[in-house]
Coordinates of C-alpha atoms in Angstrom, one line a residue:
M1 CA 10.9 6.5 15.9
A2 CA 12.4 4.7 18.8
E3 CA 14.9 1.9 18.5
D4 CA 16.5 -0.3 21.1
T5 CA 20.0 -0.2 19.8
P6 CA 22.1 2.8 19.2
G7 CA 22.8 3.5 15.5
P8 CA 22.1 5.8 12.7
V9 CA 19.2 3.8 11.2
D10 CA 15.7 4.0 12.5
P11 CA 13.0 2.1 10.7
G12 CA 8.8 8.4 10.4
P13 CA -3.6 25.8 8.5
P14 CA -4.1 27.9 5.9
P15 CA -6.4 30.7 7.0
V16 CA -10.1 30.4 6.2
R17 CA -10.9 32.4 3.1
R18 CA -14.0 33.1 1.1
A19 CA -14.3 31.0 -2.0
G20 CA -14.3 32.4 -5.4
P21 CA -16.8 31.5 -8.1
G22 CA -16.9 27.8 -8.8
E23 CA -14.8 26.9 -5.7
G24 CA -15.6 24.9 -2.7
T25 CA -15.4 26.4 0.8
E26 CA -12.0 26.1 2.4
V27 CA -12.2 25.5 6.1
V28 CA -10.0 24.2 8.9
G29 CA -10.9 21.5 11.4
V30 CA -13.5 18.7 11.6
A31 CA -17.1 19.4 11.7
V32 CA -19.0 18.8 15.0
D33 CA -21.9 17.1 13.2
G34 CA -19.5 14.4 11.9
G35 CA -19.2 15.8 8.4
A36 CA -15.5 15.8 7.6
V37 CA -14.0 19.0 6.4
G38 CA -10.4 19.8 5.5
D39 CA -7.3 20.9 7.2
G40 CA -6.6 23.1 4.3
G41 CA -9.0 20.9 2.2
R42 CA -12.5 21.2 1.0
A43 CA -15.8 20.7 2.7
G44 CA -17.1 17.2 1.9
A45 CA -20.5 15.6 1.9
G46 CA -19.6 13.0 4.5
A47 CA -16.8 11.6 6.6
G48 CA -15.3 9.1 4.1
P49 CA -11.9 9.3 2.6
V50 CA -11.3 12.0 0.1
A51 CA -8.9 11.3 -2.7
V52 CA -7.3 14.5 -3.8
N53 CA -4.6 15.8 -6.0
P54 CA -2.7 18.5 -4.1
G55 CA -1.1 19.4 -7.3
A56 CA -4.4 20.9 -8.3
G57 CA -3.7 23.7 -5.9
D58 CA -1.1 26.4 -5.8
A59 CA 2.4 25.0 -6.5
G60 CA 3.9 27.3 -3.9
A61 CA 1.6 25.9 -1.2
R62 CA 2.6 22.4 -2.2
L63 CA 6.3 23.4 -2.0
R64 CA 5.8 24.9 1.5
A65 CA 4.0 21.7 2.7
T66 CA 6.9 19.6 1.3
G67 CA 9.3 21.8 3.4
V68 CA 7.2 21.3 6.5
G69 CA 7.2 17.5 5.9
A70 CA 11.0 17.6 5.4
V71 CA 11.4 19.0 9.0
A72 CA 10.4 15.4 10.2
V73 CA 13.5 14.1 8.4
L74 CA 15.6 16.6 10.4
L75 CA 13.9 15.5 13.7
W76 CA 14.3 11.8 12.9
A77 CA 18.1 12.4 12.5
S78 CA 18.3 13.0 16.3
L79 CA 16.7 9.7 17.1
A80 CA 19.8 7.6 17.5
L81 CA 21.5 10.2 19.7
F82 CA 18.6 10.7 22.0
T83 CA 18.1 7.0 22.2
T84 CA 21.6 6.4 23.4
L85 CA 21.1 8.9 26.2
T86 CA 18.0 7.1 27.6
G87 CA 20.1 4.3 29.2
D88 CA 18.6 0.9 29.6
I89 CA 14.9 1.7 29.2
P90 CA 13.4 -1.2 27.1
P91 CA 12.1 -0.3 23.7
F92 CA 8.4 -0.6 24.2
Q93 CA 8.5 1.3 27.4
L94 CA 10.6 4.0 25.8
T95 CA 8.1 4.1 22.9
A96 CA 5.2 4.5 25.3
M97 CA 6.9 7.3 27.2
A98 CA 8.0 9.2 24.2
F99 CA 4.6 8.9 22.4
A100 CA 2.9 10.0 25.6
V101 CA 4.9 13.2 25.4
G102 CA 4.3 13.5 21.7
G103 CA 0.5 13.2 22.2
L104 CA 0.4 15.7 25.1
I105 CA 2.0 18.5 23.1
G106 CA -0.8 18.4 20.6
L107 CA -3.7 17.6 22.9
P108 CA -4.5 21.3 23.7
L109 CA -5.2 21.8 20.0
V110 CA -7.6 18.9 20.0
L111 CA -9.3 20.1 23.2
R112 CA -9.6 23.6 21.8
G113 CA -11.6 22.1 18.9
G114 CA -14.1 20.4 21.3
L115 CA -12.8 16.8 20.8
R116 CA -14.1 16.9 17.2
G117 CA -12.1 13.8 16.4
R118 CA -15.3 11.8 17.3
G119 CA -16.5 12.8 13.8
L120 CA -13.5 11.4 12.0
P121 CA -13.9 8.4 9.6
R122 CA -12.9 5.1 11.1
G123 CA -10.4 4.5 8.4
A124 CA -8.4 7.6 9.5
W125 CA -8.3 6.2 13.1
A126 CA -7.2 2.8 11.9
L127 CA -4.6 4.3 9.5
G128 CA -3.1 6.7 12.1
I129 CA -2.8 4.2 15.0
G130 CA -1.9 1.3 12.8
G131 CA 0.8 3.2 11.1
L132 CA 2.4 4.6 14.2
F133 CA 2.2 1.6 16.4
G134 CA 2.5 -1.0 13.7
Y135 CA 5.7 0.4 12.5
H136 CA 7.4 0.3 15.9
F137 CA 5.9 -3.0 16.9
F138 CA 7.3 -4.9 13.9
Y139 CA 10.6 -3.0 14.0
F140 CA 11.3 -4.2 17.5
L141 CA 10.1 -7.6 16.6
A142 CA 12.5 -7.6 13.6
L143 CA 15.5 -6.6 15.8
D144 CA 14.6 -9.4 18.3
N145 CA 14.7 -12.0 15.6
A146 CA 17.4 -10.9 13.1
P147 CA 20.7 -9.2 13.1
A148 CA 20.4 -5.4 13.4
A149 CA 22.1 -4.6 10.1
E150 CA 20.0 -6.8 7.9
A151 CA 16.8 -6.0 9.8
G152 CA 17.5 -2.3 9.6
L153 CA 18.3 -2.4 5.9
I154 CA 15.0 -4.2 5.1
A155 CA 13.0 -1.8 7.3
Y156 CA 14.6 1.2 5.6
L157 CA 13.0 0.2 2.3
W158 CA 10.1 2.4 3.3
P159 CA 11.3 5.6 1.6
L160 CA 11.7 3.7 -1.7
L161 CA 8.3 2.1 -1.2
I162 CA 6.8 5.6 -0.6
V163 CA 8.2 6.8 -4.0
V164 CA 6.8 3.7 -5.8
L165 CA 3.4 3.6 -4.1
S166 CA 2.9 7.3 -4.7
A167 CA 2.1 6.3 -8.3
L168 CA -1.2 4.9 -7.0
L169 CA -2.4 8.3 -5.8
P170 CA -4.8 10.4 -8.0
G171 CA -2.9 12.9 -10.1
E172 CA 0.6 11.5 -9.3
R173 CA 2.9 9.9 -11.8
L174 CA 6.1 8.1 -11.1
R175 CA 8.9 9.2 -13.4
W176 CA 12.2 7.5 -13.8
W177 CA 14.1 10.2 -11.9
H178 CA 12.0 9.7 -8.8
A179 CA 12.8 6.0 -8.8
A180 CA 16.4 6.6 -9.6
G181 CA 16.8 9.2 -6.8
A182 CA 15.3 6.8 -4.3
A183 CA 17.5 4.0 -5.4
L184 CA 20.6 6.2 -5.0
G185 CA 19.4 7.0 -1.5
L186 CA 18.9 3.3 -0.7
G187 CA 22.5 2.7 -1.9
G188 CA 23.8 5.3 0.5
T189 CA 21.8 3.9 3.4
F190 CA 23.2 0.4 2.6
L191 CA 26.7 1.8 3.1
L192 CA 25.7 3.4 6.4
V193 CA 24.1 0.3 7.8
T194 CA 26.8 -2.1 6.7
G195 CA 29.8 0.2 7.2
G196 CA 31.0 -0.6 3.7
G197 CA 30.9 -4.4 4.4
G198 CA 28.4 -7.0 3.2
V199 CA 25.3 -8.5 4.6
E200 CA 24.4 -12.1 5.0
F201 CA 20.8 -13.2 4.9
R202 CA 20.3 -16.5 6.6
G203 CA 17.3 -18.8 6.7
E204 CA 17.0 -19.0 10.5
Y205 CA 16.4 -15.2 10.6
L206 CA 13.5 -15.4 8.2
P207 CA 10.9 -14.4 10.8
G208 CA 12.9 -11.3 11.7
Y209 CA 13.3 -10.4 8.0
A210 CA 9.6 -10.8 7.5
A211 CA 8.8 -8.5 10.4
A212 CA 11.2 -5.9 9.0
A213 CA 9.4 -6.1 5.7
V214 CA 6.1 -5.6 7.3
C215 CA 7.5 -2.7 9.2
A216 CA 8.6 -1.0 5.9
V217 CA 5.2 -1.7 4.3
A218 CA 3.4 -0.3 7.4
W219 CA 5.1 3.0 7.4
S220 CA 5.2 3.5 3.6
G221 CA 1.5 2.5 3.4
Y222 CA 0.6 4.9 6.2
S223 CA 2.5 7.8 4.6
V224 CA 0.9 7.3 1.1
A225 CA -2.6 6.4 2.3
N226 CA -2.6 9.5 4.5
R227 CA -3.2 11.5 1.4
R228 CA -6.7 10.1 1.3
Y229 CA -7.7 11.9 4.5
P230 CA -6.8 15.6 3.9
Q231 CA -10.0 16.5 5.9
V232 CA -8.4 15.1 9.1
P233 CA -6.7 18.0 10.9
T234 CA -3.0 17.5 11.8
A235 CA -3.9 18.2 15.4
M236 CA -5.5 14.7 15.5
V237 CA -2.1 13.2 15.4
A238 CA -2.1 13.9 19.1
C239 CA -4.8 11.3 19.6
F240 CA -3.0 8.8 17.4
C241 CA 0.2 9.3 19.5
L242 CA -1.7 8.8 22.8
A243 CA -3.3 5.6 21.4
T244 CA 0.0 4.3 20.3
A245 CA 1.4 5.1 23.8
V246 CA -1.3 3.0 25.4
L247 CA -0.7 0.1 23.0
A248 CA 3.1 0.3 23.5
A249 CA 2.6 0.3 27.3
G250 CA 0.6 -2.9 26.9
A251 CA 3.3 -4.5 24.8
H252 CA 5.8 -3.4 27.4
L253 CA 3.9 -5.1 30.2
V254 CA 3.7 -8.3 28.2
F255 CA 7.3 -8.5 26.9
E256 CA 9.5 -6.4 29.1
E257 CA 10.5 -5.5 32.6
T258 CA 10.1 -1.8 33.6
V259 CA 13.3 0.2 33.9
W260 CA 12.8 3.9 34.9
P261 CA 15.3 6.6 33.9
R262 CA 18.1 6.9 36.4
D263 CA 18.9 10.6 36.3
A264 CA 17.9 14.0 34.8
V265 CA 19.8 13.3 31.6
E266 CA 17.8 10.2 30.8
W267 CA 14.5 11.9 31.7
A268 CA 15.5 14.8 29.5
A269 CA 16.3 12.4 26.6
V270 CA 12.9 10.8 26.9
V271 CA 11.2 14.2 26.7
A272 CA 13.4 15.2 23.8
L273 CA 12.3 12.1 21.9
G274 CA 8.7 13.0 22.5
L275 CA 9.2 16.6 21.4
G276 CA 11.2 15.6 18.3
P277 CA 11.7 12.3 16.5
V278 CA 9.1 10.2 18.4
G279 CA 6.3 12.7 18.6
G280 CA 6.7 16.2 17.1
A281 CA 8.0 14.8 13.8
F282 CA 4.7 13.0 13.1
Y283 CA 2.8 16.3 13.1
V284 CA 4.9 17.9 10.4
W285 CA 5.1 14.6 8.5
D286 CA 1.3 14.5 8.5
R287 CA 1.2 17.9 6.9
G288 CA 3.8 17.0 4.3
T289 CA 2.3 13.7 3.2
K290 CA -1.2 15.2 2.9
H291 CA -0.4 18.3 1.0
G292 CA 3.3 18.1 -0.2
D293 CA 5.3 16.3 -2.8
I294 CA 5.3 12.8 -1.3
R295 CA 7.7 11.4 -3.9
L296 CA 10.3 14.0 -3.0
L297 CA 9.6 13.5 0.8
G298 CA 10.3 9.8 0.3
T299 CA 13.7 10.5 -1.2
L300 CA 14.6 13.1 1.3
S301 CA 13.9 10.6 4.1
Y302 CA 17.2 8.9 3.3
F303 CA 19.0 12.0 4.8
A304 CA 17.7 10.9 8.2
P305 CA 20.3 8.0 8.7
L306 CA 23.0 10.2 7.1
L307 CA 22.4 13.1 9.4
S308 CA 22.0 10.7 12.3
T309 CA 25.4 9.3 11.7
G310 CA 26.8 12.8 11.5
L311 CA 25.4 13.6 14.9
L312 CA 26.9 10.5 16.4
V313 CA 30.3 11.3 14.8
A314 CA 30.1 14.9 16.1
T315 CA 29.4 13.7 19.6
G316 CA 32.1 11.1 19.6
R317 CA 29.6 8.1 19.6
A318 CA 30.6 6.9 16.1
D319 CA 33.6 7.0 13.8
A320 CA 33.7 8.7 10.4
G321 CA 35.0 6.8 7.5
W322 CA 34.7 6.4 3.7
P323 CA 31.3 4.7 3.9
V324 CA 29.9 7.9 5.5
A325 CA 31.4 10.1 2.8
A326 CA 30.2 7.8 0.0
A327 CA 26.8 7.7 1.5
C328 CA 26.7 11.5 1.7
V329 CA 27.4 11.7 -2.0
L330 CA 24.9 9.0 -3.0
I331 CA 22.0 10.4 -0.8
T332 CA 22.6 14.0 -1.9
A333 CA 22.8 12.9 -5.5
G334 CA 19.6 11.0 -5.1
A335 CA 17.8 13.9 -3.6
I336 CA 18.9 16.2 -6.5
V337 CA 17.8 13.7 -9.1
A338 CA 14.5 13.0 -7.5
S339 CA 13.7 16.7 -7.1
S340 CA 14.8 17.7 -10.6
D341 CA 11.2 18.4 -11.8
A342 CA 10.6 20.5 -8.7
L343 CA 13.8 22.4 -9.1
R344 CA 13.0 23.1 -12.8
A345 CA 9.6 24.4 -11.8
V346 CA 11.0 26.8 -9.2
L347 CA 13.6 28.1 -11.6
A348 CA 11.2 28.5 -14.5
R349 CA 8.3 30.0 -12.5
P350 CA 9.5 33.6 -12.5
A351 CA 10.0 33.6 -16.3
R352 CA 6.6 32.1 -16.8
T353 CA 4.9 34.5 -14.4
A354 CA 6.5 37.4 -16.3
R355 CA 5.3 36.0 -19.6
I356 CA 1.8 35.5 -18.4
A357 CA 1.7 39.1 -17.0
R358 CA 2.9 40.4 -20.4
D359 CA 0.3 38.4 -22.3
D360 CA -2.4 39.7 -20.0
R361 CA -1.2 43.2 -20.5
D362 CA -1.2 42.7 -24.3
G363 CA -4.7 41.1 -24.2
L364 CA -3.4 37.7 -25.3
P365 CA -5.0 34.4 -23.9
G366 CA -3.5 33.7 -20.5
A367 CA -2.0 30.6 -19.1
E368 CA -1.9 28.9 -15.8
I369 CA 1.0 27.2 -14.2
G370 CA 0.4 23.7 -13.0
A371 CA 1.8 22.2 -9.8
D372 CA 4.7 20.8 -11.8
G373 CA 5.6 24.2 -13.1
E374 CA 4.5 23.6 -16.7
A375 CA 2.3 26.2 -18.3
A376 CA -1.2 25.0 -19.2
P377 CA -4.0 26.7 -21.1
S378 CA -6.2 28.9 -18.9
G379 CA -8.9 26.9 -17.2
A380 CA -6.9 23.7 -17.4
G381 CA -3.9 23.8 -15.2
A382 CA -3.1 21.1 -12.8
A383 CA -6.8 20.4 -12.2
D384 CA -6.9 17.9 -15.0
G385 CA -4.8 15.6 -13.0
R386 CA -1.4 16.3 -14.6
T387 CA 1.5 16.6 -12.2

């Protein structure tokens, strides 16, 4: 996600198979007749939002989707470095150029599907475009009306908000270790933003603070509400990116003067932004937020500013110091705490699988393993909404 000042802080198909008895039909894509079907989801009786509990599926698939979503965090870590290489290109122009690249890389997938996005629910369009463009618009507005440190810190409340808001999703429960892990991550980000110093919130910057808060709510809201549209294929992120590019170009014409890249390095940096943090990252984030562990993804997002700082230090564009080391400890500890249930499930799964196999061999009642790794009576599992 593009920013206009260098720094570490930025405000970002399973195969078709035959269904077994009692199952829906798993398909990929969006129906031509307007009926929405799933990108790894279930066929629906209409194009409205579908509230699902991904924990009702295979825990391994959910873990893989979480891993895919975490790739976005790695890509966002390169945002500050690539932004510093783009020279004096103003922020909205840079956003428009990068999102154009990000949209074009996914457009062939949309065209191959016959532009089936026309059958998508309107809410999905509003959410996708509003989330991508709204985040960047209010982030730049915040930076123009408040000091970068305070505005960036407020904007980077979005990972914590993702963890908290995830409790509103069907089948999800917010446990204390999720909130604690996110709070530790926020503490580490505070050290990175302030450099170990303090922040001073002043009344004259209230409009900028408010814009930063809207920015945080916009991205966290998009990430959590995205779970309501599992039937929207990830390829449609290309259309959201292109729409965002058009809106950003309009904002550029209104608020900025055009400055084109001066050399091949700056052009390459713009393309790299579109392929990575301001483009490609949104495809994997879409997959992760729809089908992965969104609470864990929210906490892992705090690694983005940490890794970003590491890249700047490695390239000589920032200095390492105790705040970076302390932030590393806090963010890593937060990720471990927040993922404790997932780690327990992974460690316990082989033993439970062996026990179930032994019970089946001995003719004893079997058990199913829910998405949280806890054994449940056969026929219950995670489908009852427990996670």
